[in-house]
GROMACS .gro file of C-alpha atoms in nm:
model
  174
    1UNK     CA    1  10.371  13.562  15.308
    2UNK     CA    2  10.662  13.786  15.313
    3UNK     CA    3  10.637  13.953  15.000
    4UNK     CA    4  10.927  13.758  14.862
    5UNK     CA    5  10.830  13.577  14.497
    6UNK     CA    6  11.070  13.319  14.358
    7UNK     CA    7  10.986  13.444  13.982
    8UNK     CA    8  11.117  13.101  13.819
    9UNK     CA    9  10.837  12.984  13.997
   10UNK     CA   10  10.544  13.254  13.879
   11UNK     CA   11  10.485  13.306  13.555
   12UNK     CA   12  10.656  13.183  13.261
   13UNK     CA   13  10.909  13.035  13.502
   14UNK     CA   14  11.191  13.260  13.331
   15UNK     CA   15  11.435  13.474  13.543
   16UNK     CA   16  11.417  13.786  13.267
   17UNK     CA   17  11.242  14.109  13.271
   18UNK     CA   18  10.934  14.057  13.084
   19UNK     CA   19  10.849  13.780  13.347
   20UNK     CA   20  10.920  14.011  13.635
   21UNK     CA   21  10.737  14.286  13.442
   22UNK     CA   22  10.409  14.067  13.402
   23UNK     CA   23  10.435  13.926  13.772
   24UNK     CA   24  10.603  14.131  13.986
   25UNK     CA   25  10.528  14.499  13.850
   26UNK     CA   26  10.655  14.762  13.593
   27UNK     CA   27  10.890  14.900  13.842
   28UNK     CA   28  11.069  14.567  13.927
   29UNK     CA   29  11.071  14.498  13.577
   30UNK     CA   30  11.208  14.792  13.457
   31UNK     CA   31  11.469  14.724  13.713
   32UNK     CA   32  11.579  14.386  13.620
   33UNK     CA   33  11.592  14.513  13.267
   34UNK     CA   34  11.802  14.791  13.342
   35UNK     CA   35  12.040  14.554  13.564
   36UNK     CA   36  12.067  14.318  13.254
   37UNK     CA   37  12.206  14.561  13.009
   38UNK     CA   38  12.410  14.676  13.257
   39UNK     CA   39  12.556  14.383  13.351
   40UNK     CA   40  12.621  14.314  12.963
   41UNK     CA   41  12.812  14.672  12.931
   42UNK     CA   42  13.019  14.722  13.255
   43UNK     CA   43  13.220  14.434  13.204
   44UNK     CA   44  13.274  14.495  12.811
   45UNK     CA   45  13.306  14.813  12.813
   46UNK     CA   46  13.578  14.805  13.113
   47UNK     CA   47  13.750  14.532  12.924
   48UNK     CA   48  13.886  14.776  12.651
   49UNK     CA   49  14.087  14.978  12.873
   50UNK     CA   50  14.258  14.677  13.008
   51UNK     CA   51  14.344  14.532  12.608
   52UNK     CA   52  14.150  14.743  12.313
   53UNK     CA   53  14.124  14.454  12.061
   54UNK     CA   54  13.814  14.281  11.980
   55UNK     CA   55  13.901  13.929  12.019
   56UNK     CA   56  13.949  14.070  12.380
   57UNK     CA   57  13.645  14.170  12.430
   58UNK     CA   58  13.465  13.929  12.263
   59UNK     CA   59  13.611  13.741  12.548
   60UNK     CA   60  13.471  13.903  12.769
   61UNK     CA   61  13.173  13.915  12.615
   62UNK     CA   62  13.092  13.569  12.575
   63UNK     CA   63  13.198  13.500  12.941
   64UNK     CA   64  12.958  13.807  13.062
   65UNK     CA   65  12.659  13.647  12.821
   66UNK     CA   66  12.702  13.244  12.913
   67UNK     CA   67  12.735  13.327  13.293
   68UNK     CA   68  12.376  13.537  13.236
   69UNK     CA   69  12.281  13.250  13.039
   70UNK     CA   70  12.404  12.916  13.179
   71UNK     CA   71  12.443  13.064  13.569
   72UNK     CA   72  12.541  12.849  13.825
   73UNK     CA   73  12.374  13.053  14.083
   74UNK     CA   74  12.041  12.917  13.861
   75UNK     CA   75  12.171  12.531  13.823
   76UNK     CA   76  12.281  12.631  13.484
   77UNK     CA   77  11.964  12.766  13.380
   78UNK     CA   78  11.971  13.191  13.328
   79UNK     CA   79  11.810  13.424  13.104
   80UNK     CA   80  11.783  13.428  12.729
   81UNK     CA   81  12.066  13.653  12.696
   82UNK     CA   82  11.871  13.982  12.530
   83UNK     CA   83  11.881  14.252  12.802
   84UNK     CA   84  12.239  14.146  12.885
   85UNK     CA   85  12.361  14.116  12.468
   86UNK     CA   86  12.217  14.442  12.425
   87UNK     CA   87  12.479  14.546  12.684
   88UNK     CA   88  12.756  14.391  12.561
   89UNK     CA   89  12.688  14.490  12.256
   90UNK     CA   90  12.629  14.872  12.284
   91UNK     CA   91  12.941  14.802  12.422
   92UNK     CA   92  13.166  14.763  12.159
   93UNK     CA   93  12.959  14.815  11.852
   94UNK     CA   94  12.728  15.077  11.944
   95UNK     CA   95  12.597  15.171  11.613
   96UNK     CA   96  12.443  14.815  11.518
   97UNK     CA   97  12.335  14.791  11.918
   98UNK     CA   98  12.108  15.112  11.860
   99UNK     CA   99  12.021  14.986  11.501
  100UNK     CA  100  11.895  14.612  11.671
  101UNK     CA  101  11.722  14.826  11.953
  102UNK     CA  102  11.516  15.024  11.742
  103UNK     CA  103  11.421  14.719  11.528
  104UNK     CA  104  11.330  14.545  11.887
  105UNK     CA  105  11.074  14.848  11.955
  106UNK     CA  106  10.972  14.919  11.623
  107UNK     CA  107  10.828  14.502  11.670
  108UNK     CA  108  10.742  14.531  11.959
  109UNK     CA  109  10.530  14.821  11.942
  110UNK     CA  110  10.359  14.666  11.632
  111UNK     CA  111  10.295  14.311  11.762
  112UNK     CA  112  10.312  14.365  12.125
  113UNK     CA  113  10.558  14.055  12.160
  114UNK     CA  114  10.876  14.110  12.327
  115UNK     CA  115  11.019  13.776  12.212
  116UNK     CA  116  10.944  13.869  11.834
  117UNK     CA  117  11.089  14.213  11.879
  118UNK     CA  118  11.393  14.008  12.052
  119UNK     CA  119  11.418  13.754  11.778
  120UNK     CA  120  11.397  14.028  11.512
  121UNK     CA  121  11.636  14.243  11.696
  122UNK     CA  122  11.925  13.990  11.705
  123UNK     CA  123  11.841  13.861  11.379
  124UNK     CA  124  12.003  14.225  11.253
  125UNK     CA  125  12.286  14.230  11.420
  126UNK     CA  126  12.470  14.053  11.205
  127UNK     CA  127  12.326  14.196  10.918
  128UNK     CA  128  12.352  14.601  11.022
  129UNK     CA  129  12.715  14.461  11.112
  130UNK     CA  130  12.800  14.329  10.754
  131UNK     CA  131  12.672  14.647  10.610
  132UNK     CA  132  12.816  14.901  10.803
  133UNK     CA  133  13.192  14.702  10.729
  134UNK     CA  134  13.273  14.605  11.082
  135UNK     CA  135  13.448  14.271  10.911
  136UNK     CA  136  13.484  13.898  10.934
  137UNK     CA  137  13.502  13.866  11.304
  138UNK     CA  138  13.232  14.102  11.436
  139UNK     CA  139  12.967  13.950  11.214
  140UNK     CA  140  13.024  13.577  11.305
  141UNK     CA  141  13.043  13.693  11.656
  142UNK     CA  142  12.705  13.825  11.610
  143UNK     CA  143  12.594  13.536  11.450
  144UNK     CA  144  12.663  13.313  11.728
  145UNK     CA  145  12.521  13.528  11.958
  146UNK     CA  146  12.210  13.588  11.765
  147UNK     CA  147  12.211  13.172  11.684
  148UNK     CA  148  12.216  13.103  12.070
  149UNK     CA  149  11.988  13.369  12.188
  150UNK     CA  150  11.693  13.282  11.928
  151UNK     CA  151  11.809  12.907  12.030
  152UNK     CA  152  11.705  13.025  12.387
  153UNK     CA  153  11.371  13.147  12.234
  154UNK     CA  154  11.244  12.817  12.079
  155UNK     CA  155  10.987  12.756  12.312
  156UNK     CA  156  10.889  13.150  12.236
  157UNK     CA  157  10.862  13.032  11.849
  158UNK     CA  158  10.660  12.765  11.903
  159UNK     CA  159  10.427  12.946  12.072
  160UNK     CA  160  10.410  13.279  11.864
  161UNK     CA  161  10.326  12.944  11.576
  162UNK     CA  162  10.068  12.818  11.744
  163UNK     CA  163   9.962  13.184  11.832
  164UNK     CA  164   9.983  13.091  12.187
  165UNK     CA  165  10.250  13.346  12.325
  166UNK     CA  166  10.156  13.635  12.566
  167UNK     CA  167  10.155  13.973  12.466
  168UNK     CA  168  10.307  14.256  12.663
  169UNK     CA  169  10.061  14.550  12.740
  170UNK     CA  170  10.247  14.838  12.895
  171UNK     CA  171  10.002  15.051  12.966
  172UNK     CA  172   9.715  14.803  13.058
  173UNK     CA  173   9.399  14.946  13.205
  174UNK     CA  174   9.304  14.794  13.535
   0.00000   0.00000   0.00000
């Protein structure tokens, strides 16, 4: 072969970073991960010096998240949208980004499952946003966000019911 892996077909089947992590390697995953949040934040961030408001870049944000999502490079079918929300939403509320990505390790690192730590994480970004007063728009934002992303994960649910979902081992022994 020539080295070349399609990862929808390896795998879990999904184009995201924990898939490329587990199949390809810890360097291509870290990669793809990396490549996600950025793609979230250059666009978003970018966006405010162009128009500063947040409808704006909520605009931008949900265009940046459904073409990671729903691409059509993918026939419609993309990523769950965590890597690439984290992104978008570090940048323009940074506080309740860092807030969500702590929660996402903190889970992680206690259950070894990224898509708990990812359900958890968006799960409090509407809430950390409520409570630190960022107001009626940035919370039902959030909401939607975190209602489509965890949408994304249902097949991750079901399995973490069953107890049939995968843990991540970073630092596996071989």
């Amino acid at each position: 072969a020539n080295g070349k892996v399609d990862i929808r077909t390896v795998g879990s089947g999904n184009s995201g970073a924990t898939n490329v992590f587990r199949e390809i390697g810890k360097g291509a995953g870290a990669i793809t991960l990396a490549a996600d949040v950025l793609k979230g934040f250059i666009p978003v961030y970018f966006a405010t010096f162009i128009d500063n408001s947040f409808i704006y870049s909520v605009a931008v944000a949900a265009a940046t998240m459904s073409g990671h999502m729903f691409t059509i490079f993918l026939k419609f079918k993309g990523g769950k949208g965590v890597a690439t929300g984290l992104g978008v939403f570090s940048a323009i509320m940074p506080l309740p980004s860092l807030i969500a990505f702590s929660i996402f390790g903190l889970v992680f690192v206690l259950s070894r499952y990224v898509s708990l730590g990812s359900i958890c994480a968006v799960i409090s970004l509407p809430l950390t946003s409520y409570f630190l007063g960022y107001g009626a728009k940035p919370v039902i934002f959030t909401s939607a966000a975190a209602f489509l992303i965890i949408y994304r994960h249902r097949t991750n649910i079901k399995r973490l019911i069953e107890k049939s979902e995968n843990k991540l081992r970073i630092f596996k022994k071989k």
